[in-house]
Each structure stands twice: as C-alpha cells, then as structure tokens.
Coordinates of C-alpha atoms in Angstrom, one line a residue:
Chain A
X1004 CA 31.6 23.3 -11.8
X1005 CA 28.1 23.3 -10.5
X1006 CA 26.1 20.0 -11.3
X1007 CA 22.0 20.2 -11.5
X1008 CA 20.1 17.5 -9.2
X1009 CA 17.4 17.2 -11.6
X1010 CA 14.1 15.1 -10.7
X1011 CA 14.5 11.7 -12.0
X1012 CA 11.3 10.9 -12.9
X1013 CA 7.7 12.7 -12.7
X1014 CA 6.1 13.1 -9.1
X1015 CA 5.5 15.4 -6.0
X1016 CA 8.4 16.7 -4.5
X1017 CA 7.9 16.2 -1.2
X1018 CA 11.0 17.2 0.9
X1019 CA 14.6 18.5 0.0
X1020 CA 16.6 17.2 2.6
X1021 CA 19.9 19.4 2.4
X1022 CA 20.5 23.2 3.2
X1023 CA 22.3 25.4 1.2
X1024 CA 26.0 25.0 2.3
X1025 CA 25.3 21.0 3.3
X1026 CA 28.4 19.0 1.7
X1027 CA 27.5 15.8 0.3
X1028 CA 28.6 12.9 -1.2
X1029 CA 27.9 10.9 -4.0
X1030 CA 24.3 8.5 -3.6
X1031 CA 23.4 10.7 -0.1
X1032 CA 19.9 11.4 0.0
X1033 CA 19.5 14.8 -1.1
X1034 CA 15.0 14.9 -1.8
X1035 CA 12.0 12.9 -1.1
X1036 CA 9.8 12.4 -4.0
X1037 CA 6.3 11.0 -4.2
X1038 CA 4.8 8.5 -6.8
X1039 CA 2.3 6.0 -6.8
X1040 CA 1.8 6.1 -3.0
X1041 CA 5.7 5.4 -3.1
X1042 CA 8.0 7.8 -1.8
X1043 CA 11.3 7.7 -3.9
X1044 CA 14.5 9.0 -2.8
X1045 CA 16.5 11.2 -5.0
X1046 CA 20.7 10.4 -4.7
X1047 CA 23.2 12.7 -5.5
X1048 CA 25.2 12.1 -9.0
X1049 CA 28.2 13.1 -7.3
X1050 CA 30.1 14.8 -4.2
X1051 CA 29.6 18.7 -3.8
X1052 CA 28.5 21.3 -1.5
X1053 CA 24.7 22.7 -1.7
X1054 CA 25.1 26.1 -3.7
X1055 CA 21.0 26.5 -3.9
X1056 CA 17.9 24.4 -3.9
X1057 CA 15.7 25.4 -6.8
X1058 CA 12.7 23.9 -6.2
X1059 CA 9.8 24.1 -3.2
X1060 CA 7.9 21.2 -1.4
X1061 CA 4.9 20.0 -2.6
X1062 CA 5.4 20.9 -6.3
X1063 CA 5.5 18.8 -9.0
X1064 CA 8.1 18.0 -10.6
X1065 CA 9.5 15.9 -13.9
X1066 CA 12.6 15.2 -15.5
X1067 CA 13.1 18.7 -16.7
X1068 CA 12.9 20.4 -13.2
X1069 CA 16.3 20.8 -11.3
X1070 CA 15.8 20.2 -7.4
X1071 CA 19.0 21.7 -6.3
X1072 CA 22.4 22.4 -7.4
X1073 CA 25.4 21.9 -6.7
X1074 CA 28.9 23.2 -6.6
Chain B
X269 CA -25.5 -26.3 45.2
X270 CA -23.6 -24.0 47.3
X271 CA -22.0 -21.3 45.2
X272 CA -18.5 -23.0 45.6
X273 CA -19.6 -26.0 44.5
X274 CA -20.5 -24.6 41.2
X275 CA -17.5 -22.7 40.8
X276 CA -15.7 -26.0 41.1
X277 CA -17.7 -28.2 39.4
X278 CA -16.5 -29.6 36.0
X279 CA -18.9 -28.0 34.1
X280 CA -18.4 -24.3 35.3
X281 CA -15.5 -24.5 34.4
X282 CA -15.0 -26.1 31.1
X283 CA -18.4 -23.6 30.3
X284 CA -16.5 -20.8 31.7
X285 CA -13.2 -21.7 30.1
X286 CA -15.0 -22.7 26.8
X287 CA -12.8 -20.5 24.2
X288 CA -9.8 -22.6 25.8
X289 CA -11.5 -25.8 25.9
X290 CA -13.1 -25.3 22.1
X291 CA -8.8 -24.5 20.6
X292 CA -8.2 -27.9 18.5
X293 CA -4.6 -28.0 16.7
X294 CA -6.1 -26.4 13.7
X295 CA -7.2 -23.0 15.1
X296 CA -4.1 -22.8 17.1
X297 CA -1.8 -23.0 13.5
X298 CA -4.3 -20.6 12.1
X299 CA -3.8 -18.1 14.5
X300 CA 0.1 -18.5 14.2
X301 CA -0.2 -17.9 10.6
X302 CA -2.4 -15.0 11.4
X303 CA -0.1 -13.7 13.9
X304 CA 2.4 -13.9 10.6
X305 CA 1.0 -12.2 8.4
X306 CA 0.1 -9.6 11.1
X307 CA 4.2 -9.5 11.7
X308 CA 4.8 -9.0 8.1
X309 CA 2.5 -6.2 8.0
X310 CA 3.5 -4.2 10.9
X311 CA 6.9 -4.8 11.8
X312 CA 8.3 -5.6 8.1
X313 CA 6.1 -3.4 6.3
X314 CA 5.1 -5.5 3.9
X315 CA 1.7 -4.1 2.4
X316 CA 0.6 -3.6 5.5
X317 CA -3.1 -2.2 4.0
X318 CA -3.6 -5.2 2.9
X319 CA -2.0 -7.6 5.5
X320 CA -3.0 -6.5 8.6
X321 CA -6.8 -6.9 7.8
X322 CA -6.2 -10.3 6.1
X323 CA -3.7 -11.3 9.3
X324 CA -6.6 -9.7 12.0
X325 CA -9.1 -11.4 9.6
X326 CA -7.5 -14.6 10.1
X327 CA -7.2 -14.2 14.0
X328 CA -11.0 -13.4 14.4
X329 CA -12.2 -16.4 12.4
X330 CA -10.1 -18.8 14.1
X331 CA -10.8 -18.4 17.8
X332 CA -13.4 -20.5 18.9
X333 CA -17.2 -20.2 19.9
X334 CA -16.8 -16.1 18.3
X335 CA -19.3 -17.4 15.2
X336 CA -18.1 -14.4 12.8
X337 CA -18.4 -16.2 10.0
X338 CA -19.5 -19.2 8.5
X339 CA -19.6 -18.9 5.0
X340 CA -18.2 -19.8 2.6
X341 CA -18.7 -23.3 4.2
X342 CA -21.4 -25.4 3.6
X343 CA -23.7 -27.2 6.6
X344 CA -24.5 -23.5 7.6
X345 CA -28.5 -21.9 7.3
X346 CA -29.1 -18.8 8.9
X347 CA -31.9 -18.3 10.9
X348 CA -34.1 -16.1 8.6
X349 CA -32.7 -16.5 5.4
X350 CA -34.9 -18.1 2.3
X351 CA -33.7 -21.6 3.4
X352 CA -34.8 -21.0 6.8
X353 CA -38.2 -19.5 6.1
X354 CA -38.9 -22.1 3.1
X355 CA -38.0 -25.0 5.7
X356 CA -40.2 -23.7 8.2
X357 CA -42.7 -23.9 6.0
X358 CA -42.4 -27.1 5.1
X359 CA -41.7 -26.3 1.2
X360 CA -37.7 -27.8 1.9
X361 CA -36.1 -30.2 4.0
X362 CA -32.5 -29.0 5.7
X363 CA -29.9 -32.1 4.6
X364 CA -29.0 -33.4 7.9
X365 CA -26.3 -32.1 9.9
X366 CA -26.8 -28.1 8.6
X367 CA -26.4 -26.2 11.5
X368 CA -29.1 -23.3 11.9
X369 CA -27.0 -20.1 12.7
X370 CA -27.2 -16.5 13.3
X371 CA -25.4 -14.4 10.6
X372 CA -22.1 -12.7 11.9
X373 CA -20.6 -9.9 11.3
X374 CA -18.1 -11.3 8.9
X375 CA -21.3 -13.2 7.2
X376 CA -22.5 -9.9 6.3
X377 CA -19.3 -8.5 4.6
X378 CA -18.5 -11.4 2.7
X379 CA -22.3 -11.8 1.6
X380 CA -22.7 -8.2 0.4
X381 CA -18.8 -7.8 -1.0
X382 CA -16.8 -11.0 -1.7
X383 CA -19.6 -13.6 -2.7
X384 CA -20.9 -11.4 -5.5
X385 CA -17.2 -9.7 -5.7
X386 CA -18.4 -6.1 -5.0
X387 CA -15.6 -5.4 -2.7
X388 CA -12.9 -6.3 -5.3
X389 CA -15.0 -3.8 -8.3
X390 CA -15.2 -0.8 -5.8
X391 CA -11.6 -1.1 -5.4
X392 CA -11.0 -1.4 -9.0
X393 CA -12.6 2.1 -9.3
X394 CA -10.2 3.4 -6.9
X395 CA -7.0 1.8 -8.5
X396 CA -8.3 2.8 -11.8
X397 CA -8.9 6.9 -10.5
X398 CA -5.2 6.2 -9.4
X399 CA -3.5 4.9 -12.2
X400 CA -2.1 6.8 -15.0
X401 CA -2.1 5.4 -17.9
X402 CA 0.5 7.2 -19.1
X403 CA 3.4 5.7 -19.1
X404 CA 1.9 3.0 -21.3
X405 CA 0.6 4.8 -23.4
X406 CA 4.3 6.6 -24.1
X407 CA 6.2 3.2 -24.9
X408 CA 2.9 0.9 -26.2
X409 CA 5.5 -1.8 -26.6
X410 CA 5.8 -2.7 -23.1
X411 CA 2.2 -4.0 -23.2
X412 CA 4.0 -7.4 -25.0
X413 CA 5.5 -7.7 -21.1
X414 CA 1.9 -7.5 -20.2
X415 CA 1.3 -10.7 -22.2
X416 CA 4.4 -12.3 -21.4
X417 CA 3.6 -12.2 -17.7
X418 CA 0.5 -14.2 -18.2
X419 CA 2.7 -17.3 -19.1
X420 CA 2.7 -18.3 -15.1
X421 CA -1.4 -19.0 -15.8
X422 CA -0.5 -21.6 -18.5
X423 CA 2.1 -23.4 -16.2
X424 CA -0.2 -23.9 -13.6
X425 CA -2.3 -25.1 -15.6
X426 CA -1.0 -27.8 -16.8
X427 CA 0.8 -28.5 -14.0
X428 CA -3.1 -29.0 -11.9
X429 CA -4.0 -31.0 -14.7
X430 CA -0.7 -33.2 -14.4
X431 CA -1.8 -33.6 -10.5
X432 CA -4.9 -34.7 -11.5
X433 CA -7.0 -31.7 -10.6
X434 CA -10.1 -31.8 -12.4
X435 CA -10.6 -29.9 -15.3
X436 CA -12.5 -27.1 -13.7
X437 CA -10.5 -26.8 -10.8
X438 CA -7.5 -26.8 -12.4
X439 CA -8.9 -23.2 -14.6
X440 CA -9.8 -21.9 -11.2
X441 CA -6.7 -22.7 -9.7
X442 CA -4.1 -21.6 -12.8
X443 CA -5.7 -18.4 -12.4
X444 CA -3.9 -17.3 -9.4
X445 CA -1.5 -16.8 -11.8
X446 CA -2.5 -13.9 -13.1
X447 CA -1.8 -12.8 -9.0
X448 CA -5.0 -11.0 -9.8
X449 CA -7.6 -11.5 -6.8
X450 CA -10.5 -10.0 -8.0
X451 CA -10.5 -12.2 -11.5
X452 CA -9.6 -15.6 -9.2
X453 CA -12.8 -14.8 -7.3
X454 CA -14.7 -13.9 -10.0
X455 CA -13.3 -17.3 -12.3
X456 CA -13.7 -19.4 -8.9
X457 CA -17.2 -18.1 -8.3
X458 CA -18.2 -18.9 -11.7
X459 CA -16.7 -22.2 -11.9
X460 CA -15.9 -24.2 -8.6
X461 CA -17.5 -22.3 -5.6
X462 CA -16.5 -25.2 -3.2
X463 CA -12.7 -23.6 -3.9
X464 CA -13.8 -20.5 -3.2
X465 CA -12.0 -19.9 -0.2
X466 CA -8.7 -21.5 -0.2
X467 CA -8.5 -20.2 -4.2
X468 CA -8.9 -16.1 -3.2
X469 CA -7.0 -16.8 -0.3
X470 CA -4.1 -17.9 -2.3
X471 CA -4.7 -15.1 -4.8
X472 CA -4.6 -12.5 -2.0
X473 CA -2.3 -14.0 -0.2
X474 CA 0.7 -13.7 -3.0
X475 CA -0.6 -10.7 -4.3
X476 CA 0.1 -9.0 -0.8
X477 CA 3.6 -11.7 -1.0
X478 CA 4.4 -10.3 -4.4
X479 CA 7.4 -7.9 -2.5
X480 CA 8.7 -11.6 -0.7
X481 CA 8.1 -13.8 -3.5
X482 CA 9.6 -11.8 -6.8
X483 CA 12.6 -10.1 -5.6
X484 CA 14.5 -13.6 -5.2
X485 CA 13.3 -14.7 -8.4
X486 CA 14.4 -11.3 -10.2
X487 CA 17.7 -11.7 -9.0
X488 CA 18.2 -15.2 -9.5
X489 CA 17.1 -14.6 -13.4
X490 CA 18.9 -11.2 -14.2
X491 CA 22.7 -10.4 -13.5
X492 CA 24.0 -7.4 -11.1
X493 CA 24.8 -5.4 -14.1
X494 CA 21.2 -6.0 -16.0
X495 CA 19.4 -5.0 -13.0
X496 CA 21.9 -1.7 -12.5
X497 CA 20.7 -0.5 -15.9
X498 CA 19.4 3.0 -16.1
X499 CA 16.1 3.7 -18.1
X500 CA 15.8 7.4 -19.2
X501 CA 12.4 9.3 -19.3
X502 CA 13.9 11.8 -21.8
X503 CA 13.4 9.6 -25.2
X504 CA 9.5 9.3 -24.0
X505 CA 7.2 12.0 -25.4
X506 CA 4.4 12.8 -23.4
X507 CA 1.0 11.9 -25.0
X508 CA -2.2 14.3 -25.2
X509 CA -4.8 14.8 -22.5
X510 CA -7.1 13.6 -25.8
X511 CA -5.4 10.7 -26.1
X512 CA -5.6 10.2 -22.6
X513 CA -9.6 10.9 -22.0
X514 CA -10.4 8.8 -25.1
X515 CA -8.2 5.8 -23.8
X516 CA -10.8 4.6 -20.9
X517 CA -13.6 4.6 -23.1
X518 CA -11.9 2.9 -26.2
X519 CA -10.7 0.1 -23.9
X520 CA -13.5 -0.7 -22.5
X521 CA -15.0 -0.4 -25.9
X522 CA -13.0 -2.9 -27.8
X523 CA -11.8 -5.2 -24.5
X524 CA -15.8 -6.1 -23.9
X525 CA -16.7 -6.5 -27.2
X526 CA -13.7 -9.5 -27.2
X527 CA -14.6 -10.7 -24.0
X528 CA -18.1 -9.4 -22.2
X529 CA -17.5 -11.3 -18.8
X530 CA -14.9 -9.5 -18.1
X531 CA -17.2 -6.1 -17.5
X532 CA -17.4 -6.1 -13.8
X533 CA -13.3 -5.8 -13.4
X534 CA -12.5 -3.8 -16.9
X535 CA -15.7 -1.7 -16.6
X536 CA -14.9 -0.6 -12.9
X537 CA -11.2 -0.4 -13.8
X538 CA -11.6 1.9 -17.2
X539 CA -14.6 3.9 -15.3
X540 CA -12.4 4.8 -12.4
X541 CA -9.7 6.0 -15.2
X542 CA -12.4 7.5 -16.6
X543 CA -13.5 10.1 -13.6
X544 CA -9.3 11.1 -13.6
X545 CA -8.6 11.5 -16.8
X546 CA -12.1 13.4 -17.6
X547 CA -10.6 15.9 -15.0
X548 CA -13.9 17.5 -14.1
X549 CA -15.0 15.0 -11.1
X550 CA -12.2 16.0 -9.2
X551 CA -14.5 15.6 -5.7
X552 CA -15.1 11.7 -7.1
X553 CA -11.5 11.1 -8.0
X554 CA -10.6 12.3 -4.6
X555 CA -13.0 9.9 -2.9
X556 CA -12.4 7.0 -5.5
X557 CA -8.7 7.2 -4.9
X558 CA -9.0 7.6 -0.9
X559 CA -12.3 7.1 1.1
X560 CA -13.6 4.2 -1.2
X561 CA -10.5 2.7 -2.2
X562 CA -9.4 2.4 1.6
X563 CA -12.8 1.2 3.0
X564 CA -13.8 -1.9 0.3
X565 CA -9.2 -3.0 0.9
X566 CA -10.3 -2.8 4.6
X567 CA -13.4 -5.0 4.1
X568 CA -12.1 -6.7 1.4
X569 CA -8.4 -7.6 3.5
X570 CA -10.7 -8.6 6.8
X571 CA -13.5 -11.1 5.2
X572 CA -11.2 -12.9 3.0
X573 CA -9.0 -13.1 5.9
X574 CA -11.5 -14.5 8.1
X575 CA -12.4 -17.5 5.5
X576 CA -8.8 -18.8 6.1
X577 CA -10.5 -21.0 8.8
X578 CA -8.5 -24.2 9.3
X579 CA -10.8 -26.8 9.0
X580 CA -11.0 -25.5 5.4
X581 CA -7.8 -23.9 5.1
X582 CA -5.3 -27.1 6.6
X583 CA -6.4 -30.0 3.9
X584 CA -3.8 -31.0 1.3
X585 CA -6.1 -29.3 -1.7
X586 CA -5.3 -25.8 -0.3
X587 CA -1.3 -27.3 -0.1
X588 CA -1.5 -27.9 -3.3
X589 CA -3.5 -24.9 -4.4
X590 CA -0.7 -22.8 -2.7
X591 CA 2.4 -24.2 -4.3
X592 CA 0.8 -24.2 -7.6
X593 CA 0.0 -20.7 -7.6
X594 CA 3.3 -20.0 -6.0
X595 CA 5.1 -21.6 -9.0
X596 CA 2.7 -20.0 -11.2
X597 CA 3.7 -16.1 -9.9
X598 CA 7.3 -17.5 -9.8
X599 CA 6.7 -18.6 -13.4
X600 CA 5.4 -14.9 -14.3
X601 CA 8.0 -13.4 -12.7
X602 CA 11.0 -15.5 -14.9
X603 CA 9.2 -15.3 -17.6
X604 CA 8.4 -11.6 -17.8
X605 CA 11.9 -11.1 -17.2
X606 CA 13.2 -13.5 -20.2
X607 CA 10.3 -11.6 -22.3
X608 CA 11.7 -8.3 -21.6
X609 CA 15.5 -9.9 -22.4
X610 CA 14.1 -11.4 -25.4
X611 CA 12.5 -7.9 -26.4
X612 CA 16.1 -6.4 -26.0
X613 CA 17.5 -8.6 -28.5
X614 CA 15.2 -6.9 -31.2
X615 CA 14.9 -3.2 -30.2
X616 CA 17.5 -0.5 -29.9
X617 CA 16.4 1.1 -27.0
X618 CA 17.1 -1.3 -24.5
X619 CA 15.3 -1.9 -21.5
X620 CA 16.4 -2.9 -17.8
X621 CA 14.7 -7.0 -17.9
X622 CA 13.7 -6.1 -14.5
X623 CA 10.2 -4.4 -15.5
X624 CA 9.5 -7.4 -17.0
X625 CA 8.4 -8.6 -13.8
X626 CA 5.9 -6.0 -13.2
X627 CA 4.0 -7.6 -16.3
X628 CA 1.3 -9.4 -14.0
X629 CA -1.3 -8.2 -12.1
X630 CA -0.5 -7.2 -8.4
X631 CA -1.0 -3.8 -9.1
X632 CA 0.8 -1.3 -8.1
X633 CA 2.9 -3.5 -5.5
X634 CA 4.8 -5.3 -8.3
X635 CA 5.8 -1.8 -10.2
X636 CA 7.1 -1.1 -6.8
X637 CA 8.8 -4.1 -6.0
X638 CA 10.6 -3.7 -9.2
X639 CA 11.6 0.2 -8.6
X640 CA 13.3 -0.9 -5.0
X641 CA 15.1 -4.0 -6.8
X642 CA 16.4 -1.4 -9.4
X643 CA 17.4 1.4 -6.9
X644 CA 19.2 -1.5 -4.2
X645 CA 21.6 -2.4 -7.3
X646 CA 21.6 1.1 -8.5
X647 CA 20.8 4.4 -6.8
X648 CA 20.5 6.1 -9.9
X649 CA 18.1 3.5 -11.7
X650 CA 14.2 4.7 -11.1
X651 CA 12.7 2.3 -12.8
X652 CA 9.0 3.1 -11.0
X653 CA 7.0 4.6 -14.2
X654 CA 8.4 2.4 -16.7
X655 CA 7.6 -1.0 -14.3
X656 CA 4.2 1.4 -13.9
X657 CA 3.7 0.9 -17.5
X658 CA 4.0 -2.6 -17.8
X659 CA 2.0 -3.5 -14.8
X660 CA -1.0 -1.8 -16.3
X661 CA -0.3 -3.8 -19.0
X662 CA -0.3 -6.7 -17.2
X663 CA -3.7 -5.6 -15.3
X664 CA -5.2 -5.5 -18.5
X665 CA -3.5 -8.8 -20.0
X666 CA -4.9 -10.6 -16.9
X667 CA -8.1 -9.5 -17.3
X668 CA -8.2 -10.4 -20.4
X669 CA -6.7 -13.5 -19.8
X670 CA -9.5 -14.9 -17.7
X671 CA -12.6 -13.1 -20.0
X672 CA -11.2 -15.2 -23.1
X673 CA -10.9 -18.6 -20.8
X674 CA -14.0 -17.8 -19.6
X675 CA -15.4 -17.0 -23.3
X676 CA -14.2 -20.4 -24.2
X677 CA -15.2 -22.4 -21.6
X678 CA -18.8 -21.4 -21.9
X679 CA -18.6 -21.8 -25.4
X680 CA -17.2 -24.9 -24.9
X681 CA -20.1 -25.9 -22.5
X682 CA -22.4 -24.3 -24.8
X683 CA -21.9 -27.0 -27.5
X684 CA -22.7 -29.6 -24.8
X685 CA -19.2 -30.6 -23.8
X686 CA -18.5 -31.8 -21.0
X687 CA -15.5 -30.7 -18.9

C-alpha cells in the first residue's frame, strides 16, 4: 500500500530530507517547508520505505501537492 | 611632576579608570538585563532580530561617560539645537540643572525614527508586503479572535486605574496590551511623553517575550487533547486575486474613515499589502519585505534598547508598568483562547482554541508561537496559516483598538473635559 506525503499546508518546499529506499518511521522528518520566515517540518503519517519523492526544492507547494510517497 | 608621580596620583587614575569609577548599581543591573536579553537572543533563539539590538542597545546606553543618548530624558539641550540657539540669544532661559550636550549617535536614531515613530511605520510597510492576507480572508470568522484578543487592553486598564495610575497614564499603559509597539508609542507619544520610555520598552520587550510569555499560559488554559487538534486547509476555498488587490485599499478605506489617527500604522500597513498584492512592484516588495524591513527592526531594536537606561528604567512606575502589561498579554492570551472555545460551542467546524492566542498583535511571532505549541502536542497539527489568520486579525483589531480610544479621548477633551 503506498501512502502520499502530501504538503500540509501552502509554502516553499525547501528540502526533502529522505532518499528513495530511506525506511522511516512514523513522525520522522521527511521535508523542510518554508512559511512566514518559519521553516516547518513535514512528519511522516506513518512507517514505510521511500518508493519516490515527487516533488523538487524550492517549489511551491499546497495541500494538494504530494512531496513523496511511500510504500 | 615627574611622570610617575602622575601615573600615581589619585586623579590619573580615577580619570584614567573613569568608565569604572562612573558604574553606580543601576548601570551594573542594566547591563545584566542587557546581557539577558542578548542570551535569549543568541543562545535560545528567541527573536533574535529583534533582541539582540534591543539587548546590545541596552549594553551601550548603560556604560558610563559613552553619552549615546540622552533622550528621551529631560535636563538634556543639545549644543545647536533651537533651545540652544534661542538661549544664546537671550530669547529663553535653560531651567536650571539642563545639561548642554552634544547629540549621540543613538540621539540621532531615536530623534529621526522613534520620537516621531518613523522606524515603527517603515516596518509596518515591510510586515504588510509580507503578510498575506489570505488566510483571513478564507475563514472571515476568525477576525471575532481578533477582537477577543484585545480583552488584555481593558484588564489593564482598569487594573492602572485601580493602582491609582492617572487617567492618562493608565490609557498609555493598558495599551501594551494590544503587545503592539508601534500603537504604544504612538498612544504614549500622544498622551504621556514622560512614559515614553519605560511604556515602548514594555511593549517591545513582550512583544519580542511573546514565544516565553504565551506558551505557559496556552497550556495552562487548553487541555493536551484541545491543543492536539488537527485544522484542515481542504474545507477553505481560496479567494480571488480581485478580492485580494481590492482588500488593502477597502481597509484602509473604511478603517480611517472610523478612526483617522490611526493612518500612520493602518496606512503603512495596508500600503505595504498593497505593493504585494498589486503584483507589479515586485522590485518594491522585494525591498519592503527585506532591505527596509531589516534596517528600520535594526534601528528600531537598538534605540529603544538604548532608552532602557536605569535611572529611568529601575523606579517602581516602570515595575508596575511591566507587570501590568504582563498581565495584560497574559490576559489576551486566556482570553483569546476561551474566545475561540466559546466560538466552538456555536460553529460546526471546530477549531483548535489554540489560534485564539494569536488574536493580538505581535505579529507574526504569535502565529508562530502558536504553530510550535500545536506541532509539540501534535506532529501532524500545522496550525501556522490558520493562527496567520487571526493574528492579522488581531493586527487590525489593535489598531483599531487604540484609533477609537484615541477618537474618544480627543472628543472627550474636545468638549472641555478634563481627564
């Protein structure tokens, strides 16, 4: 089952900080986001394995635009 | 006198020695609170943009015999100045005991930015190119929290009156509330001068505090599984470009119409808004947002750091200027909160309480503080530009705030009262 890592709120991506094949777990930081002068870190909903990131640095990103998936 | 004489004489070398000899009690506390601030800034990174300056500003004032700045204490003339020339020629006498002085540095900056609150404006034009207005605009309800977080003003006012604070004063002072620096000046200015100092002091000081000061409160007033709430972003539907072009210009319409004093703050605020949203100045916005928003904080942060002098600073006034617009910010902070709980008893979309806390005027620090509280009990809450909404809307409420006491005070005066 693959799960989307989707931006949680509208920004600048600034950073994904996993590879493809990186396992994670559940609330690691997987991106940096920027907002307001505030960089936010985006969690992981849940424990899985990096199958791709989907999304470059310095775009910008909302709600709607997955970051990375994973599997 | 041989040469070793003099260099043991008394004189030489208490003249020598002078910045030791000139430290009394009060510069030595000032420069620990300096030093404070200066920790909070660097090594906790507590706004440092705003602390360091204000910490630094602090240090420079306070050390003896440097004459930085004198203003804005009274008993100073500076050489050149209208008083000066006017008493040299005989057209006015000095009161006795003014000291005739050459203007520092810090003299300068406060005269051309903090006296006549230019500093604070400029900035306002950068904070407004940075703000979108946005998320307000998407959930208009959350402008109540706006209102809600103005309560702390009214608390301290009453409580300055109870403790015999002059009327006056007491305005000045329950302004802090609004955590809104450039309106304190501004009120204080206007009003009671002789508090300038300790008054923007205070404001400035809990604004850059806000990230110390609300998170205790905000956990004291919500429980773990309030502040663990998720908001989504999904039910909110973005607005127009239109709508958000037209906004500036509508609000600064109908908000001076209501209340013309408070132009300087609103006009620089809504103008700055303006240049972003009209998305062809994007050279302006650039330099709004960066070059001119980080010179006038640095300016800003080091002369109102450097009239924390302790003579001024260490009298029991300034106490109790500080713990009344410490309760007042804790006031705005609970009440906020109980406003948004309150709000979630009528509406089906609920909302995480939290962002009511953002409803004052530290802007953006308390949207911030509120996103961090959110994500610590709750990776998954970002609560950012939703608390981003309600702080705008407590920019504005501030604002307008002061404007209608301000309105009514003059009026008030106008009719030949007395207060």
């Amino acid at each position: 089952m693959s799960t989307p890592v989707s931006a949680p709120m509208a920004g600048k991506l600034i950073s994904v900080d996993v590879k493809v094949g990186d396992k994670v777990k559940k609330n690691d930081e997987v991106a940096t986001l920027e907002a307001m002068k505030m960089f936010i870190k985006v969690f992981a909903p849940a424990d899985g394995i990096v199958a791709s990131i989907d999304a470059e640095a310095d775009a910008t990103v909302d709600p709607s635009t997955v970051i990375l998936t994973l599997k | 006198m041989g040469i070793t004489d003099i260099i043991v004489s008394q004189d030489f070398i208490s003249n020598i020695l002078a910045g030791f000899t000139h430290l009394t009690w009060q510069s030595i506390v000032m420069l620990f609170i300096g030093g404070i601030l200066l920790y909070l800034g660097v090594a906790k990174d507590y706004e440092p943009l705003l602390l360091i300056p204000i910490g630094f500003g602090c240090i420079l004032a306070n050390l003896p015999l440097t004459e930085l700045i004198h203003v804005p204490r009274e008993g100073y003339v500076f050489h050149d100045s209208v008083r000066d020339i006017l008493a040299n020629a005989g057209l006015l006498n000095l009161q006795e005991g003014v000291r005739l002085v050459d203007e520092g540095i810090l003299d300068v900056l406060y005269n051309a930015g903090i006296g006549n609150e230019l500093f604070p404006c400029l900035l306002f034009i950068g904070i407004g190119a940075m703000t979108d207005f946005g998320p307000l605009l998407q959930n208009p309800r959350i402008l109540l929290l706006g209102g809600a977080g103005q309560f702390g003003i009214f608390l301290a006012l009453l409580l300055a009156l109870a403790l015999g604070y002059d009327k006056l004063e007491a305005v000045c002072i329950s302004i802090i509330g609004a955590c809104d620096g450039p309106t304190s000046i501004y009120m204080t200015s206007k009003f009671n001068p002789a508090l300038l100092g300790p008054i923007s002091v205070a404001a400035y000081s809990y604004m850059s505090l806000v990230p110390i000061i609300q998170p205790p409160i905000m956990k004291l007033v919500t429980s773990k599984k309030e502040r663990e709430m998720t908001m989504s972003y999904d039910e909110l539907k973005p607005v127009t470009q239109t709508t958000k072009t037209l906004f500036p210009v509508v609000v600064t319409i109908i908000t001076l119409l209501i209340a013309p004093t408070g132009a300087p703050l609103m006009g620089t605020l809504m103008l700055g808004n303006f240049l972003r949203e009209s998305k062809v100045v994007g050279k302006l916005v650039k330099s709004a947002e960066n070059e001119i928003a980080s010179v006038s904080t640095l300016f800003l942060g080091l002369t109102v750091g450097s009239t924390m002098n302790g003579d001024v600073f260490l009298t029991l006034k300034t106490l109790g200027i500080l713990l009344l617009g410490f309760i007042a910010i804790c006031g705005d902070t609970a009440f906020g909160v109980f406003g948004a709980k309150i709000m979630n008893i009528f509406s089906k979309v609920k909302i995480n309480p939290l962002i009511g806390a953002a409803g004052i005027s530290a802007f953006p620090m308390s949207a911030r503080v509120v996103h961090k509280v959110g994500t610590e009990a709750n990776p998954h809450t970002y609560l950012l530009m939703h608390a981003m909404g309600v702080n705008t809307g407590g920019q504005i409420g501030s604002v307008l705030a002061a404007s209608v006491m301000i309105a009514v005070i003059t009026a008030l005066q106008g009719m030949g009262i007395v207060l």
